[in-house]
Coordinates of C-alpha atoms in Angstrom, one line a residue:
Chain A
M950 CA 61.8 -45.3 121.2
S951 CA 63.2 -42.4 120.4
P952 CA 60.9 -39.7 118.8
N953 CA 61.1 -40.0 114.4
L954 CA 59.0 -38.8 111.8
E955 CA 56.3 -41.4 109.8
Q956 CA 55.0 -40.6 106.3
I957 CA 51.3 -40.3 106.9
A958 CA 50.5 -39.4 102.8
E959 CA 51.7 -38.2 99.8
L960 CA 49.7 -36.1 97.8
K961 CA 50.1 -36.7 93.9
G962 CA 48.4 -33.4 91.3
H963 CA 51.2 -30.8 90.8
I964 CA 53.0 -31.4 87.1
D965 CA 56.4 -29.1 88.0
R966 CA 58.2 -28.6 91.1
V967 CA 56.2 -27.7 94.2
W968 CA 57.8 -24.6 95.8
S969 CA 55.2 -24.1 98.5
V970 CA 52.9 -25.2 101.2
A971 CA 50.6 -23.0 103.4
W972 CA 47.8 -24.7 106.2
S973 CA 45.2 -22.9 106.8
P974 CA 44.9 -20.8 109.8
T975 CA 42.3 -23.4 111.1
G976 CA 44.3 -26.7 110.0
N977 CA 41.8 -28.0 107.7
V978 CA 43.0 -27.1 103.8
L979 CA 46.5 -27.4 102.8
A980 CA 47.4 -24.9 99.8
S981 CA 50.1 -26.0 98.3
C982 CA 52.2 -24.0 94.9
G983 CA 54.8 -24.3 92.2
G984 CA 56.1 -24.1 88.6
D985 CA 53.3 -25.6 87.0
K986 CA 51.5 -22.3 87.9
T987 CA 48.8 -23.8 90.2
V988 CA 47.1 -23.4 93.4
R989 CA 46.0 -27.2 94.6
L990 CA 44.0 -27.5 97.9
W991 CA 43.5 -30.3 99.3
V992 CA 41.4 -31.8 102.7
P993 CA 42.0 -35.4 104.7
T994 CA 38.6 -37.7 103.7
S995 CA 38.3 -38.7 106.8
E996 CA 37.7 -36.2 110.2
N997 CA 41.1 -37.5 111.9
G998 CA 43.2 -37.5 109.1
S999 CA 44.3 -40.6 107.5
S1000 CA 46.3 -41.3 104.4
E1001 CA 43.8 -40.7 101.9
W1002 CA 43.3 -36.9 100.8
T1003 CA 41.6 -34.8 97.9
C1004 CA 42.2 -32.2 95.6
T1005 CA 39.3 -30.3 96.4
H1006 CA 40.4 -27.7 94.2
V1007 CA 42.5 -26.2 91.5
L1008 CA 43.2 -22.2 91.3
E1009 CA 44.6 -21.8 88.0
G1010 CA 45.0 -18.9 85.2
A1011 CA 45.9 -15.6 86.9
H1012 CA 49.5 -16.0 86.9
K1013 CA 51.4 -16.6 83.7
R1014 CA 54.4 -17.9 85.3
T1015 CA 55.9 -19.8 88.0
I1016 CA 53.9 -19.4 91.7
R1017 CA 56.5 -19.1 94.0
S1018 CA 54.2 -18.5 97.6
V1019 CA 50.8 -19.3 98.8
T1020 CA 50.0 -17.7 102.4
W1021 CA 45.9 -17.9 103.9
S1022 CA 44.8 -14.9 105.6
P1023 CA 44.1 -14.9 109.2
D1024 CA 40.2 -15.4 108.9
G1025 CA 41.5 -18.2 106.0
R1026 CA 38.7 -16.3 103.7
Q1027 CA 41.6 -15.8 101.4
L1028 CA 44.7 -16.8 100.0
A1029 CA 47.4 -14.6 98.6
T1030 CA 49.6 -15.9 95.9
A1031 CA 53.2 -14.2 94.7
S1032 CA 54.2 -14.7 91.2
F1033 CA 57.4 -15.0 88.8
D1034 CA 54.7 -12.6 86.4
A1035 CA 55.6 -9.9 89.0
L1036 CA 52.0 -10.2 90.3
T1037 CA 50.1 -10.9 93.4
G1038 CA 46.8 -12.8 93.4
I1039 CA 44.3 -12.4 96.1
W1040 CA 41.8 -15.2 95.7
E1041 CA 38.4 -15.8 97.6
R1042 CA 36.1 -19.0 97.6
G1043 CA 32.6 -17.7 96.0
E1044 CA 29.1 -18.4 96.8
D1045 CA 29.0 -21.4 94.0
G1046 CA 32.3 -22.9 96.1
D1047 CA 34.9 -22.6 93.4
Y1048 CA 37.8 -20.1 94.0
E1049 CA 38.5 -17.2 92.0
C1050 CA 41.1 -14.2 91.6
V1051 CA 39.6 -11.3 92.9
A1052 CA 42.2 -8.7 92.9
T1053 CA 45.8 -8.8 91.2
L1054 CA 48.5 -6.0 92.8
E1055 CA 51.3 -5.1 90.9
G1056 CA 54.0 -2.6 91.0
H1057 CA 57.3 -5.2 91.6
E1058 CA 59.6 -4.7 88.4
N1059 CA 59.6 -8.4 88.3
E1060 CA 59.6 -12.1 90.0
T1061 CA 57.4 -11.4 93.4
K1062 CA 59.1 -14.5 95.8
S1063 CA 57.1 -13.7 99.3
V1064 CA 53.6 -12.5 100.4
A1065 CA 52.0 -12.5 103.8
W1066 CA 49.6 -11.7 105.6
S1067 CA 49.7 -9.1 109.6
S1068 CA 48.3 -11.0 112.2
S1069 CA 45.0 -8.4 112.4
G1070 CA 44.3 -9.5 108.3
S1071 CA 44.9 -5.7 108.0
L1072 CA 48.6 -5.3 105.9
L1073 CA 49.7 -7.4 103.5
A1074 CA 53.9 -7.2 102.2
T1075 CA 55.2 -8.7 99.3
C1076 CA 58.7 -8.6 97.9
G1077 CA 60.7 -10.1 95.2
R1078 CA 64.1 -9.9 92.9
D1079 CA 64.0 -6.2 92.1
K1080 CA 65.0 -6.2 95.8
S1081 CA 61.9 -4.4 97.5
V1082 CA 59.6 -4.8 100.4
W1083 CA 55.7 -3.0 99.6
I1084 CA 53.3 -2.8 101.8
W1085 CA 49.7 -2.5 101.2
E1086 CA 46.5 -1.6 103.2
V1087 CA 43.5 -4.1 103.0
A1088 CA 40.5 -2.0 102.3
Q1089 CA 37.2 -2.6 101.6
D1090 CA 36.0 -4.8 98.8
N1091 CA 39.0 -6.7 98.0
D1092 CA 40.9 -2.8 97.3
F1093 CA 44.6 -2.4 98.6
E1094 CA 46.4 0.4 99.0
C1095 CA 50.1 0.5 98.4
L1096 CA 51.3 2.2 101.6
S1097 CA 54.9 2.3 101.6
V1098 CA 57.7 0.7 99.0
L1099 CA 61.1 0.2 101.1
Q1100 CA 64.5 0.3 98.8
E1101 CA 67.5 -1.0 101.4
H1102 CA 67.7 -4.0 100.7
T1103 CA 70.7 -4.5 97.9
Q1104 CA 69.6 -7.5 96.7
D1105 CA 66.9 -10.1 95.7
V1106 CA 64.2 -9.8 98.6
K1107 CA 63.5 -13.8 99.0
M1108 CA 60.6 -14.0 101.9
V1109 CA 58.3 -11.5 104.4
I1110 CA 56.8 -12.8 107.3
W1111 CA 54.8 -10.8 110.0
H1112 CA 55.2 -10.5 113.7
P1113 CA 52.3 -13.2 115.4
T1114 CA 50.8 -10.4 117.3
D1115 CA 52.9 -6.5 116.4
E1116 CA 52.8 -4.9 113.2
L1117 CA 56.1 -6.0 112.7
L1118 CA 57.1 -6.9 109.3
V1119 CA 60.7 -8.9 108.8
S1120 CA 61.8 -9.2 105.3
A1121 CA 65.4 -12.2 104.1
S1122 CA 67.4 -11.6 101.4
Y1123 CA 69.9 -12.8 98.7
D1124 CA 71.9 -10.0 100.0
D1125 CA 72.4 -12.4 103.3
T1126 CA 71.0 -9.8 105.8
I1127 CA 67.2 -10.0 107.7
K1128 CA 65.3 -6.4 107.6
I1129 CA 62.7 -5.4 110.3
W1130 CA 60.7 -3.2 109.3
R1131 CA 58.3 -1.0 112.0
D1132 CA 56.0 1.7 110.9
D1133 CA 55.9 5.4 112.9
D1134 CA 52.7 6.7 111.8
D1135 CA 52.5 5.4 108.1
D1136 CA 55.7 6.0 107.5
W1137 CA 57.6 2.9 107.4
Y1138 CA 61.5 1.8 108.2
C1139 CA 64.0 -0.5 109.0
S1140 CA 64.8 -0.9 112.2
D1141 CA 67.7 -2.9 112.7
T1142 CA 70.0 -5.2 109.7
L1143 CA 70.4 -8.8 110.8
E1144 CA 74.0 -9.6 110.1
G1145 CA 75.4 -12.9 110.5
H1146 CA 74.5 -15.8 107.9
E1147 CA 77.3 -16.1 105.0
S1148 CA 74.9 -16.3 102.0
T1149 CA 71.3 -15.7 100.6
V1150 CA 68.9 -16.3 103.6
W1151 CA 65.6 -18.1 102.5
A1152 CA 63.6 -18.0 105.2
I1153 CA 62.3 -16.6 108.5
D1154 CA 59.8 -18.0 111.2
F1155 CA 59.1 -16.3 114.2
D1156 CA 58.7 -19.0 117.9
K1157 CA 54.8 -18.3 119.1
T1158 CA 55.9 -15.0 121.2
G1159 CA 57.2 -12.9 118.5
D1160 CA 60.9 -12.6 120.4
Y1161 CA 63.0 -15.3 118.6
L1162 CA 63.3 -15.0 115.3
V1163 CA 64.6 -18.4 113.5
S1164 CA 66.2 -17.8 109.4
A1165 CA 67.6 -20.9 107.3
S1166 CA 70.1 -20.2 104.8
D1167 CA 72.3 -21.4 101.5
D1168 CA 75.4 -21.1 104.0
K1169 CA 73.5 -24.8 105.3
T1170 CA 73.4 -22.9 109.2
L1171 CA 70.1 -22.1 111.2
K1172 CA 70.1 -19.4 113.1
F1173 CA 68.1 -17.8 116.5
W1174 CA 67.5 -14.3 116.9
K1175 CA 66.5 -12.6 119.9
S1176 CA 65.1 -9.4 120.4
F1177 CA 66.5 -7.5 123.5
P1178 CA 64.7 -4.2 124.5
N1179 CA 65.7 -0.9 124.4
N1180 CA 67.9 -0.2 127.7
N1181 CA 68.8 -4.4 127.8
Q1182 CA 70.5 -5.3 130.6
E1183 CA 73.5 -6.4 128.5
G1184 CA 73.9 -2.6 127.0
M1185 CA 73.3 -2.8 123.2
D1186 CA 73.0 0.0 121.5
T1187 CA 69.0 0.1 120.0
Y1188 CA 68.0 1.9 117.2
R1189 CA 65.4 4.9 118.5
V1190 CA 63.7 3.3 121.3
H1191 CA 63.1 -0.1 119.1
P1192 CA 64.8 -3.5 120.5
K1193 CA 67.7 -4.9 118.8
W1194 CA 68.0 -7.8 117.4
K1195 CA 71.3 -10.8 118.2
C1196 CA 72.3 -14.1 117.2
V1197 CA 71.6 -16.5 120.0
H1198 CA 72.3 -19.4 118.9
T1199 CA 73.7 -21.3 115.2
L1200 CA 72.9 -24.9 114.3
S1201 CA 76.1 -25.9 111.6
G1202 CA 77.0 -29.4 110.6
Q1203 CA 72.5 -30.3 110.6
H1204 CA 72.4 -29.7 106.2
S1205 CA 75.1 -30.0 103.7
R1206 CA 73.2 -28.5 101.1
C1207 CA 71.3 -25.2 100.9
V1208 CA 69.3 -24.8 104.0
Y1209 CA 65.3 -23.6 101.9
S1210 CA 62.7 -23.4 105.0
V1211 CA 62.1 -23.4 108.6
S1212 CA 58.9 -23.9 110.4
W1213 CA 58.7 -23.2 114.7
S1214 CA 55.7 -24.4 116.0
K1215 CA 53.3 -22.6 117.5
V1216 CA 51.8 -24.9 119.7
H1217 CA 54.9 -26.9 120.9
G1218 CA 57.5 -25.1 119.9
L1219 CA 59.6 -27.3 118.0
I1220 CA 61.9 -26.4 114.6
A1221 CA 61.2 -28.0 111.3
S1222 CA 63.9 -27.2 108.8
G1223 CA 64.3 -28.6 104.9
S1224 CA 66.8 -28.7 102.8
G1225 CA 68.6 -29.3 99.5
D1226 CA 70.5 -32.2 100.9
N1227 CA 67.0 -33.6 100.5
V1228 CA 67.0 -34.3 104.4
I1229 CA 63.9 -33.1 106.9
R1230 CA 65.4 -32.1 110.5
V1231 CA 63.7 -31.4 113.7
F1232 CA 65.4 -29.8 116.1
E1233 CA 63.9 -28.7 120.2
Q1234 CA 64.8 -26.0 122.8
D1235 CA 66.5 -28.0 125.6
K1236 CA 64.6 -28.1 128.5
S1237 CA 66.5 -27.4 131.4
Q1238 CA 68.1 -25.0 130.3
N1239 CA 67.2 -21.8 131.8
D1240 CA 69.2 -19.1 129.9
T1241 CA 67.2 -17.3 127.7
D1242 CA 70.2 -15.2 126.0
S1243 CA 71.6 -18.4 124.9
P1244 CA 69.5 -20.7 124.6
N1245 CA 70.5 -24.4 122.8
F1246 CA 68.5 -26.1 120.4
S1247 CA 69.2 -30.1 119.6
L1248 CA 67.9 -32.2 117.2
V1249 CA 65.1 -35.2 118.1
A1250 CA 64.2 -36.7 114.8
S1251 CA 64.9 -36.3 110.9
V1252 CA 64.1 -38.0 107.7
S1253 CA 66.5 -38.5 105.2
S1254 CA 65.5 -38.6 101.5
A1255 CA 62.5 -36.9 102.4
H1256 CA 61.4 -36.4 98.8
G1257 CA 63.4 -39.2 97.3
V1258 CA 66.4 -37.9 95.8
A1259 CA 64.4 -33.9 95.4
D1260 CA 65.4 -30.7 97.4
V1261 CA 62.7 -29.9 100.1
N1262 CA 61.8 -26.4 98.5
C1263 CA 58.5 -25.8 102.1
I1264 CA 58.0 -26.9 105.5
Q1265 CA 55.3 -25.9 107.4
W1266 CA 53.5 -27.6 110.9
Y1267 CA 49.9 -27.8 111.4
P1268 CA 48.6 -24.2 113.2
T1269 CA 46.5 -25.7 115.6
E1270 CA 46.1 -28.3 119.0
K1271 CA 44.3 -30.8 116.9
H1272 CA 46.9 -32.0 114.7
S1273 CA 49.8 -29.7 115.6
N1274 CA 52.8 -33.3 115.0
W1275 CA 51.4 -32.5 111.3
L1276 CA 54.1 -31.4 108.9
A1277 CA 53.7 -30.7 105.2
T1278 CA 56.8 -30.2 102.9
A1279 CA 57.2 -29.4 99.2
G1280 CA 59.8 -31.0 97.2
D1281 CA 61.5 -30.4 93.5
D1282 CA 59.8 -33.8 92.7
G1283 CA 56.2 -32.2 92.1
I1284 CA 55.1 -34.0 95.6
V1285 CA 53.5 -32.5 98.7
R1286 CA 53.9 -35.1 101.5
I1287 CA 52.0 -34.5 105.1
W1288 CA 53.9 -36.2 107.7
R1289 CA 53.1 -37.1 111.6
F1290 CA 55.8 -36.2 114.5
V1291 CA 56.0 -39.2 116.3
E1292 CA 57.1 -39.2 120.3
Chain B
M215 CA 77.1 -6.8 64.3
P216 CA 77.2 -6.2 68.1
E217 CA 80.7 -5.6 69.1
L218 CA 81.7 -8.5 70.9
I219 CA 83.0 -8.8 74.1
N220 CA 86.4 -11.2 73.5
A221 CA 87.2 -10.5 69.6
N222 CA 90.0 -12.7 69.3
P223 CA 89.8 -15.5 71.5
T224 CA 92.5 -17.8 72.3
I225 CA 91.7 -21.3 70.5
Y226 CA 93.1 -24.5 71.9
A227 CA 93.7 -27.7 70.2
T228 CA 90.6 -30.6 71.5
S229 CA 91.1 -34.3 71.0
K230 CA 88.7 -35.2 68.4
N231 CA 87.8 -38.4 70.9
S232 CA 85.8 -38.4 73.8
L233 CA 88.7 -39.3 76.3
R234 CA 86.4 -42.0 76.9
V235 CA 87.7 -45.9 76.9
I236 CA 84.9 -48.6 76.7
T237 CA 85.9 -50.8 78.8
A238 CA 85.8 -55.0 79.3
D239 CA 84.3 -53.4 82.1
D240 CA 82.0 -51.1 81.3
E241 CA 80.3 -53.2 79.2
N242 CA 80.4 -56.2 82.0
E243 CA 76.2 -56.0 82.4
D244 CA 77.2 -57.3 85.8
I245 CA 79.2 -54.3 87.1
E246 CA 77.2 -50.9 87.3
D247 CA 79.2 -48.7 85.8
M248 CA 79.3 -44.9 87.2
I249 CA 78.9 -41.8 86.4
D250 CA 82.8 -40.0 86.2
S251 CA 84.3 -36.8 85.6
R252 CA 84.8 -38.3 81.7
E253 CA 81.7 -38.5 80.9
V254 CA 80.0 -35.4 82.9
F255 CA 82.6 -34.0 80.7
D256 CA 81.6 -35.8 77.0
L257 CA 78.3 -33.5 78.2
I258 CA 79.6 -30.3 78.1
R259 CA 83.1 -30.1 76.7
S260 CA 80.7 -29.5 72.7
I261 CA 78.7 -26.6 74.1
S262 CA 78.9 -23.4 71.4
D263 CA 80.5 -20.0 73.7
P264 CA 77.4 -17.9 73.0
E265 CA 79.8 -15.4 70.3
H266 CA 82.2 -17.4 68.6
P267 CA 81.5 -20.8 66.2
L268 CA 83.4 -22.6 68.9
T269 CA 82.8 -24.8 71.3
L270 CA 83.5 -24.4 75.5
E271 CA 86.6 -27.0 75.3
E272 CA 87.6 -25.5 72.5
L273 CA 87.9 -21.7 74.1
N274 CA 89.9 -23.5 77.3
V275 CA 86.7 -22.9 79.1
T276 CA 85.7 -26.2 79.8
Q277 CA 88.4 -29.0 81.1
L278 CA 88.2 -32.2 82.2
E279 CA 90.6 -31.1 85.4
H280 CA 88.2 -29.0 86.8
V281 CA 85.3 -31.5 86.3
T282 CA 84.8 -33.4 89.9
V283 CA 82.5 -36.5 90.1
D284 CA 81.5 -38.4 92.8
D285 CA 78.9 -40.7 91.9
N286 CA 78.2 -42.4 95.2
N287 CA 77.6 -39.5 96.6
D288 CA 75.2 -37.8 94.0
S289 CA 77.7 -35.0 93.3
V290 CA 79.1 -32.9 90.8
V291 CA 81.0 -30.4 90.5
I292 CA 82.0 -27.9 87.3
E293 CA 84.3 -25.1 87.2
F294 CA 84.3 -23.2 83.9
T295 CA 87.7 -20.5 83.0
P296 CA 85.8 -17.6 81.5
T297 CA 87.9 -16.6 78.8
I298 CA 88.8 -13.4 79.8
P299 CA 88.2 -11.9 83.9
H300 CA 85.6 -9.2 82.9
C301 CA 83.4 -11.3 80.6
S302 CA 79.9 -10.9 80.7
M303 CA 78.7 -14.3 79.4
A304 CA 80.2 -15.9 82.2
T305 CA 76.9 -16.3 83.9
L306 CA 75.1 -17.5 80.9
I307 CA 77.7 -20.3 79.9
G308 CA 77.2 -21.4 83.3
L309 CA 73.6 -21.7 82.8
C310 CA 74.3 -23.5 79.4
I311 CA 76.5 -25.8 81.6
R312 CA 73.4 -26.2 84.4
V313 CA 71.1 -26.6 81.8
R314 CA 72.8 -29.3 79.5
L315 CA 73.8 -31.4 82.9
L316 CA 70.1 -30.9 83.7
R317 CA 68.5 -32.6 80.6
S318 CA 71.4 -35.4 80.8
L319 CA 72.1 -36.7 84.4
P320 CA 69.9 -38.6 86.4
E321 CA 67.6 -36.3 88.8
R322 CA 69.9 -37.4 91.8
F323 CA 72.8 -35.7 91.4
K324 CA 73.1 -32.4 93.2
V325 CA 75.7 -30.2 90.4
D326 CA 77.7 -27.0 91.8
I327 CA 79.0 -24.8 88.8
N328 CA 81.5 -22.1 89.7
V329 CA 83.8 -19.8 87.7
R330 CA 87.7 -21.1 88.0
K331 CA 88.7 -19.4 91.4
G332 CA 90.3 -16.1 90.3
T333 CA 89.9 -15.8 86.4
H334 CA 86.6 -13.4 86.7
Q335 CA 86.6 -10.1 88.3
S336 CA 82.5 -10.9 89.5
E337 CA 83.3 -14.4 90.7
Q338 CA 81.0 -14.7 93.5
A339 CA 78.6 -12.6 92.4
V340 CA 78.6 -15.2 89.5
N341 CA 78.4 -18.4 91.6
K342 CA 75.7 -17.3 93.7
Q343 CA 72.9 -16.7 90.9
L344 CA 74.4 -19.6 89.1
N345 CA 74.1 -22.2 92.4
D346 CA 70.3 -20.4 93.1
K347 CA 68.0 -22.8 91.7
E348 CA 65.2 -19.8 92.0
R349 CA 66.5 -17.3 89.7
V350 CA 67.7 -20.1 87.4
A351 CA 63.7 -21.4 87.2
A352 CA 62.8 -18.0 86.5
A353 CA 65.6 -17.1 84.3
L354 CA 64.4 -20.7 81.9
E355 CA 61.0 -19.4 81.9
N356 CA 62.3 -16.0 79.7
A357 CA 61.7 -17.3 76.4
H358 CA 64.7 -15.1 74.7
L359 CA 66.9 -16.4 77.4
L360 CA 65.8 -20.0 76.8
E361 CA 66.0 -20.2 73.2
V362 CA 69.7 -18.7 73.7
V363 CA 70.6 -21.4 76.0
N364 CA 69.0 -23.6 73.3
Q365 CA 70.6 -22.7 70.6
C366 CA 74.6 -22.9 72.4
L367 CA 73.5 -26.7 72.7
T368 CA 72.6 -27.4 69.7
T369 CA 76.5 -29.1 69.2
A370 CA 76.4 -30.7 72.5
Y371 CA 75.7 -33.9 71.6
A372 CA 79.2 -34.3 70.1
R373 CA 81.9 -35.3 71.4
G374 CA 83.6 -37.1 69.1
T375 CA 84.0 -41.3 68.9
I376 CA 84.6 -43.2 71.7
K377 CA 87.4 -45.5 71.7
R378 CA 86.5 -49.6 73.2
H379 CA 88.7 -51.8 74.7
Q380 CA 90.2 -53.7 71.8

């Protein structure tokens, strides 16, 4: 039998479109957020994971508008939310077991679209429609200090993510580009601009090594980018001494509408994408190939109408070995779904 | 009174009646009625212009020929023509069309709304914004903007008399 995706659970509770889902770093809890201005936390009712899931918490009250994205701190203690109300919320579980908003980060002029923690947990990045990317230092006692405001994108910034191990930030924008940001003694600068997509770049994810990046776009393609170090054999110019990113593969013809989300599993390397054509696709890197400068990816599984007639807004692989074949998706139908990839 | 963007627009004669004709098949319960371009045009033709007491049809902003519907593939594509190439209302007009269709078409339809090629100087920018659902969602959370859109849509129900097949 060929590999496929089986739905194992359907999580209902949101009363508006679900924009984003995020597994906690240990995978035990799934957070979801959306147009109803809440975050919901979900856990399976049995250890082995079943079709029965419960919503254990509803985080609300801190945001006045849509919560566009949610993410966990690397230690799993805190959650960060990016909202159309221009604020970023930081949530923590109190002694009474409930989550409360312990800090709100202000500064963006309007809609905040995405928030991400660095791998060490010491830095936070936010971005939004005001075209800027902000870098915050996480101090003691839920104090966040703005280190830098980066304004090189010429349009709405849709998403930020950090490198899996290094203090390297990546942002994706409505200006069709991806930018790589580094710091030099707390002076943050753009070390590379990745051009190639023909429309908005909605999502980005690293592979587990951090040497490859995948991007998803309104141009209906997924692009794979590789970082070529300074003095690379290919003779490509680099900025200062930093690696230069180059598109090494484009997946076209797999989605018929905007690709809103992409997730690259750090456990097994499969790549999953979710789109406005209601389809989920799973891709695998061709194993027979040794040429890492021009990797090839092939489709291994898909689900049409994954959320009925609704767009798939977000997709994320379970982060650890335990249920690494699980995939969570968020839809415009207000439902969160959990899938199992079966080989 | 603020200065109008287009003070003297050309007004086009419109048909008083819907361009749809109810056929015998339409009344046959055993035949599935597909949504066609006439039906979708009827939904948007009577939306009011944001600055004139005229409909989008009267201003020739929307035309039947520029509505493409593929019911089998859940697809609707609308092209509209701003009254002047520098019309700053173009995005708002497109947003009104989008909201009207969001509210009245079955959810399965994916709707693309674009300025007709060559009719607006910021064609690409307007199109990109109208088709970015995140920005549309954010715009519709703006109470003032939503009120303006709703105002333009108060006339949208008017679509003339639908002729019946004899």
